PDB file of C-alpha atoms in Angstrom:
ATOM      1  CA  UNK A   1      21.795 -12.676  31.283  1.00 81.00           C
ATOM      2  CA  UNK A   2      22.396 -10.430  34.294  1.00 88.00           C
ATOM      3  CA  UNK A   3      24.813  -8.307  32.279  1.00 87.00           C
ATOM      4  CA  UNK A   4      22.099  -7.701  29.682  1.00 82.00           C
ATOM      5  CA  UNK A   5      19.584  -6.848  32.405  1.00 82.00           C
ATOM      6  CA  UNK A   6      22.066  -4.455  33.993  1.00 82.00           C
ATOM      7  CA  UNK A   7      22.790  -2.840  30.608  1.00 81.00           C
ATOM      8  CA  UNK A   8      19.060  -2.416  29.888  1.00 81.00           C
ATOM      9  CA  UNK A   9      18.387  -0.676  33.214  1.00 86.00           C
ATOM     10  CA  UNK A  10      17.200   2.866  32.604  1.00 81.00           C
ATOM     11  CA  UNK A  11      16.448   2.171  28.966  1.00 84.00           C
ATOM     12  CA  UNK A  12      13.045   2.242  27.307  1.00 86.00           C
ATOM     13  CA  UNK A  13      12.797  -1.400  26.223  1.00 85.00           C
ATOM     14  CA  UNK A  14       9.799  -2.621  24.266  1.00 90.00           C
ATOM     15  CA  UNK A  15       6.455  -0.881  24.293  1.00 92.00           C
ATOM     16  CA  UNK A  16       3.405  -0.888  22.021  1.00 95.00           C
ATOM     17  CA  UNK A  17       4.969   1.453  19.458  1.00 96.00           C
ATOM     18  CA  UNK A  18       8.111  -0.691  19.249  1.00 96.00           C
ATOM     19  CA  UNK A  19       6.027  -3.794  18.614  1.00 96.00           C
ATOM     20  CA  UNK A  20       3.990  -1.955  15.963  1.00 97.00           C
ATOM     21  CA  UNK A  21       7.220  -0.807  14.293  1.00 97.00           C
ATOM     22  CA  UNK A  22       8.535  -4.375  14.312  1.00 97.00           C
ATOM     23  CA  UNK A  23       5.358  -5.659  12.640  1.00 97.00           C
ATOM     24  CA  UNK A  24       5.318  -2.788  10.122  1.00 96.00           C
ATOM     25  CA  UNK A  25       8.959  -3.419   9.237  1.00 96.00           C
ATOM     26  CA  UNK A  26       8.251  -7.117   8.739  1.00 97.00           C
ATOM     27  CA  UNK A  27       5.228  -6.466   6.501  1.00 96.00           C
ATOM     28  CA  UNK A  28       7.132  -3.917   4.422  1.00 96.00           C
ATOM     29  CA  UNK A  29      10.060  -6.316   4.076  1.00 95.00           C
ATOM     30  CA  UNK A  30       7.623  -8.921   2.701  1.00 95.00           C
ATOM     31  CA  UNK A  31       6.432  -6.405   0.095  1.00 94.00           C
ATOM     32  CA  UNK A  32      10.044  -5.613  -0.763  1.00 93.00           C
ATOM     33  CA  UNK A  33      10.186  -8.939  -2.632  1.00 90.00           C
ATOM     34  CA  UNK A  34       8.004  -7.305  -5.281  1.00 92.00           C
ATOM     35  CA  UNK A  35       9.447  -3.780  -5.110  1.00 91.00           C
ATOM     36  CA  UNK A  36      13.052  -3.904  -3.879  1.00 90.00           C
ATOM     37  CA  UNK A  37      13.535  -0.256  -2.724  1.00 91.00           C
ATOM     38  CA  UNK A  38      11.057  -0.906   0.092  1.00 93.00           C
ATOM     39  CA  UNK A  39      13.754  -2.876   1.896  1.00 95.00           C
ATOM     40  CA  UNK A  40      15.462   0.436   2.762  1.00 96.00           C
ATOM     41  CA  UNK A  41      12.252   1.692   4.352  1.00 96.00           C
ATOM     42  CA  UNK A  42      12.065  -1.562   6.291  1.00 96.00           C
ATOM     43  CA  UNK A  43      15.651  -1.096   7.530  1.00 97.00           C
ATOM     44  CA  UNK A  44      14.872   2.499   8.555  1.00 97.00           C
ATOM     45  CA  UNK A  45      11.876   1.311  10.577  1.00 96.00           C
ATOM     46  CA  UNK A  46      14.004  -1.372  12.275  1.00 97.00           C
ATOM     47  CA  UNK A  47      16.690   1.209  13.129  1.00 97.00           C
ATOM     48  CA  UNK A  48      14.048   3.563  14.578  1.00 96.00           C
ATOM     49  CA  UNK A  49      12.646   0.667  16.626  1.00 96.00           C
ATOM     50  CA  UNK A  50      16.090  -0.218  18.007  1.00 94.00           C
ATOM     51  CA  UNK A  51      16.813   3.453  18.754  1.00 95.00           C
ATOM     52  CA  UNK A  52      13.578   3.675  20.748  1.00 94.00           C
ATOM     53  CA  UNK A  53      14.262   0.421  22.607  1.00 93.00           C
ATOM     54  CA  UNK A  54      17.783   1.381  23.708  1.00 91.00           C
ATOM     55  CA  UNK A  55      17.071   5.059  24.364  1.00 92.00           C
ATOM     56  CA  UNK A  56      17.651   6.421  27.861  1.00 91.00           C
ATOM     57  CA  UNK A  57      15.407   9.439  27.247  1.00 92.00           C
ATOM     58  CA  UNK A  58      12.357   7.824  28.842  1.00 92.00           C
ATOM     59  CA  UNK A  59      10.017  10.865  28.955  1.00 93.00           C
ATOM     60  CA  UNK A  60      10.385  11.473  25.217  1.00 95.00           C
ATOM     61  CA  UNK A  61       9.824   7.789  24.356  1.00 94.00           C
ATOM     62  CA  UNK A  62       6.796   7.624  26.657  1.00 95.00           C
ATOM     63  CA  UNK A  63       5.301  10.708  24.983  1.00 96.00           C
ATOM     64  CA  UNK A  64       5.812   9.091  21.570  1.00 96.00           C
ATOM     65  CA  UNK A  65       4.108   5.928  22.802  1.00 96.00           C
ATOM     66  CA  UNK A  66       1.177   7.905  24.252  1.00 97.00           C
ATOM     67  CA  UNK A  67       0.650   9.731  20.948  1.00 97.00           C
ATOM     68  CA  UNK A  68       0.723   6.393  19.132  1.00 97.00           C
ATOM     69  CA  UNK A  69      -1.784   4.877  21.558  1.00 97.00           C
ATOM     70  CA  UNK A  70      -4.076   7.902  21.231  1.00 97.00           C
ATOM     71  CA  UNK A  71      -4.276   7.139  17.500  1.00 97.00           C
ATOM     72  CA  UNK A  72      -4.226   3.327  17.765  1.00 97.00           C
ATOM     73  CA  UNK A  73      -6.830   2.765  20.511  1.00 97.00           C
ATOM     74  CA  UNK A  74      -9.876   4.059  18.577  1.00 97.00           C
ATOM     75  CA  UNK A  75      -8.930   1.800  15.667  1.00 96.00           C
ATOM     76  CA  UNK A  76      -8.664  -1.295  17.860  1.00 96.00           C
ATOM     77  CA  UNK A  77     -11.849  -0.387  19.738  1.00 96.00           C
ATOM     78  CA  UNK A  78     -13.749  -0.054  16.445  1.00 96.00           C
ATOM     79  CA  UNK A  79     -12.596  -3.501  15.295  1.00 97.00           C
ATOM     80  CA  UNK A  80     -13.405  -4.977  18.706  1.00 96.00           C
ATOM     81  CA  UNK A  81     -16.913  -3.495  18.559  1.00 95.00           C
ATOM     82  CA  UNK A  82     -17.425  -4.854  15.033  1.00 96.00           C
ATOM     83  CA  UNK A  83     -16.380  -8.317  16.211  1.00 96.00           C
ATOM     84  CA  UNK A  84     -18.830  -8.125  19.144  1.00 95.00           C
ATOM     85  CA  UNK A  85     -21.549  -6.816  16.864  1.00 94.00           C
ATOM     86  CA  UNK A  86     -20.971  -9.679  14.409  1.00 96.00           C
ATOM     87  CA  UNK A  87     -20.994 -12.235  17.223  1.00 96.00           C
ATOM     88  CA  UNK A  88     -24.308 -10.878  18.584  1.00 94.00           C
ATOM     89  CA  UNK A  89     -25.933 -10.198  15.204  1.00 92.00           C
ATOM     90  CA  UNK A  90     -28.682 -12.806  15.709  1.00 94.00           C
ATOM     91  CA  UNK A  91     -29.552 -11.776  19.261  1.00 95.00           C
ATOM     92  CA  UNK A  92     -29.214  -7.988  19.427  1.00 95.00           C
ATOM     93  CA  UNK A  93     -29.729  -4.901  17.305  1.00 93.00           C
ATOM     94  CA  UNK A  94     -27.213  -2.093  17.772  1.00 93.00           C
ATOM     95  CA  UNK A  95     -28.019   1.580  17.208  1.00 91.00           C
ATOM     96  CA  UNK A  96     -26.947   5.032  18.358  1.00 91.00           C
ATOM     97  CA  UNK A  97     -28.788   7.542  20.478  1.00 91.00           C
ATOM     98  CA  UNK A  98     -29.921  10.363  18.157  1.00 90.00           C
ATOM     99  CA  UNK A  99     -29.086  12.981  20.781  1.00 91.00           C
ATOM    100  CA  UNK A 100     -25.686  12.037  22.256  1.00 91.00           C
ATOM    101  CA  UNK A 101     -24.479   9.233  19.938  1.00 88.00           C
ATOM    102  CA  UNK A 102     -24.093   6.577  22.653  1.00 90.00           C
ATOM    103  CA  UNK A 103     -24.112   3.029  21.271  1.00 92.00           C
ATOM    104  CA  UNK A 104     -27.087   1.066  22.508  1.00 92.00           C
ATOM    105  CA  UNK A 105     -28.340  -2.453  21.945  1.00 91.00           C
ATOM    106  CA  UNK A 106     -31.721  -4.097  22.263  1.00 92.00           C
ATOM    107  CA  UNK A 107     -32.859  -7.697  21.858  1.00 92.00           C
ATOM    108  CA  UNK A 108     -34.100  -8.528  18.385  1.00 92.00           C
ATOM    109  CA  UNK A 109     -37.678  -9.521  17.676  1.00 89.00           C
ATOM    110  CA  UNK A 110     -39.441  -7.130  20.059  1.00 89.00           C
ATOM    111  CA  UNK A 111     -40.993  -4.919  17.357  1.00 90.00           C
ATOM    112  CA  UNK A 112     -41.232  -1.222  18.170  1.00 92.00           C
ATOM    113  CA  UNK A 113     -39.834  -0.363  21.581  1.00 92.00           C
ATOM    114  CA  UNK A 114     -39.324   2.825  23.503  1.00 92.00           C
ATOM    115  CA  UNK A 115     -35.647   3.231  24.352  1.00 90.00           C
ATOM    116  CA  UNK A 116     -34.248   5.499  27.055  1.00 91.00           C
ATOM    117  CA  UNK A 117     -30.609   6.489  26.638  1.00 91.00           C
ATOM    118  CA  UNK A 118     -28.577   5.758  29.765  1.00 91.00           C
ATOM    119  CA  UNK A 119     -26.346   8.778  29.265  1.00 91.00           C
ATOM    120  CA  UNK A 120     -28.648  11.666  28.297  1.00 92.00           C
ATOM    121  CA  UNK A 121     -32.047  10.085  29.210  1.00 91.00           C
ATOM    122  CA  UNK A 122     -33.511  10.881  25.794  1.00 90.00           C
ATOM    123  CA  UNK A 123     -36.495   8.695  24.969  1.00 91.00           C
ATOM    124  CA  UNK A 124     -37.076   7.555  21.405  1.00 90.00           C
ATOM    125  CA  UNK A 125     -38.849   4.760  19.572  1.00 90.00           C
ATOM    126  CA  UNK A 126     -36.832   2.182  17.691  1.00 89.00           C
ATOM    127  CA  UNK A 127     -37.858  -0.866  15.677  1.00 89.00           C
ATOM    128  CA  UNK A 128     -35.765  -3.913  16.576  1.00 86.00           C
TER     129      UNK A 128
END
């Protein structure tokens, strides 16, 4: 085990992009049962993942991971917000500030209320 740890020193190892490539390769390999040429795409993704994991060019791999995260984070945040919104659907009403677009929430069943945005301090009336 120590030999493997010594060999991996200075190498990139696993990061979020490597894990995403592993999952994408697995999903594509499942679809290759129906359309066999996809298996080559799956192998290419696995090779790219292994290249990234064993690469010693850390700054380049970190830049690639940062670009991936810049694209991936808004997607995961949107799904996380939708899950929270679904969980709170009976208690709160979610809406956006008409001026700055900040997401706000108010308790349901209050009728018409005057809302003040925390970010831009715009006041508007909303029915909740």
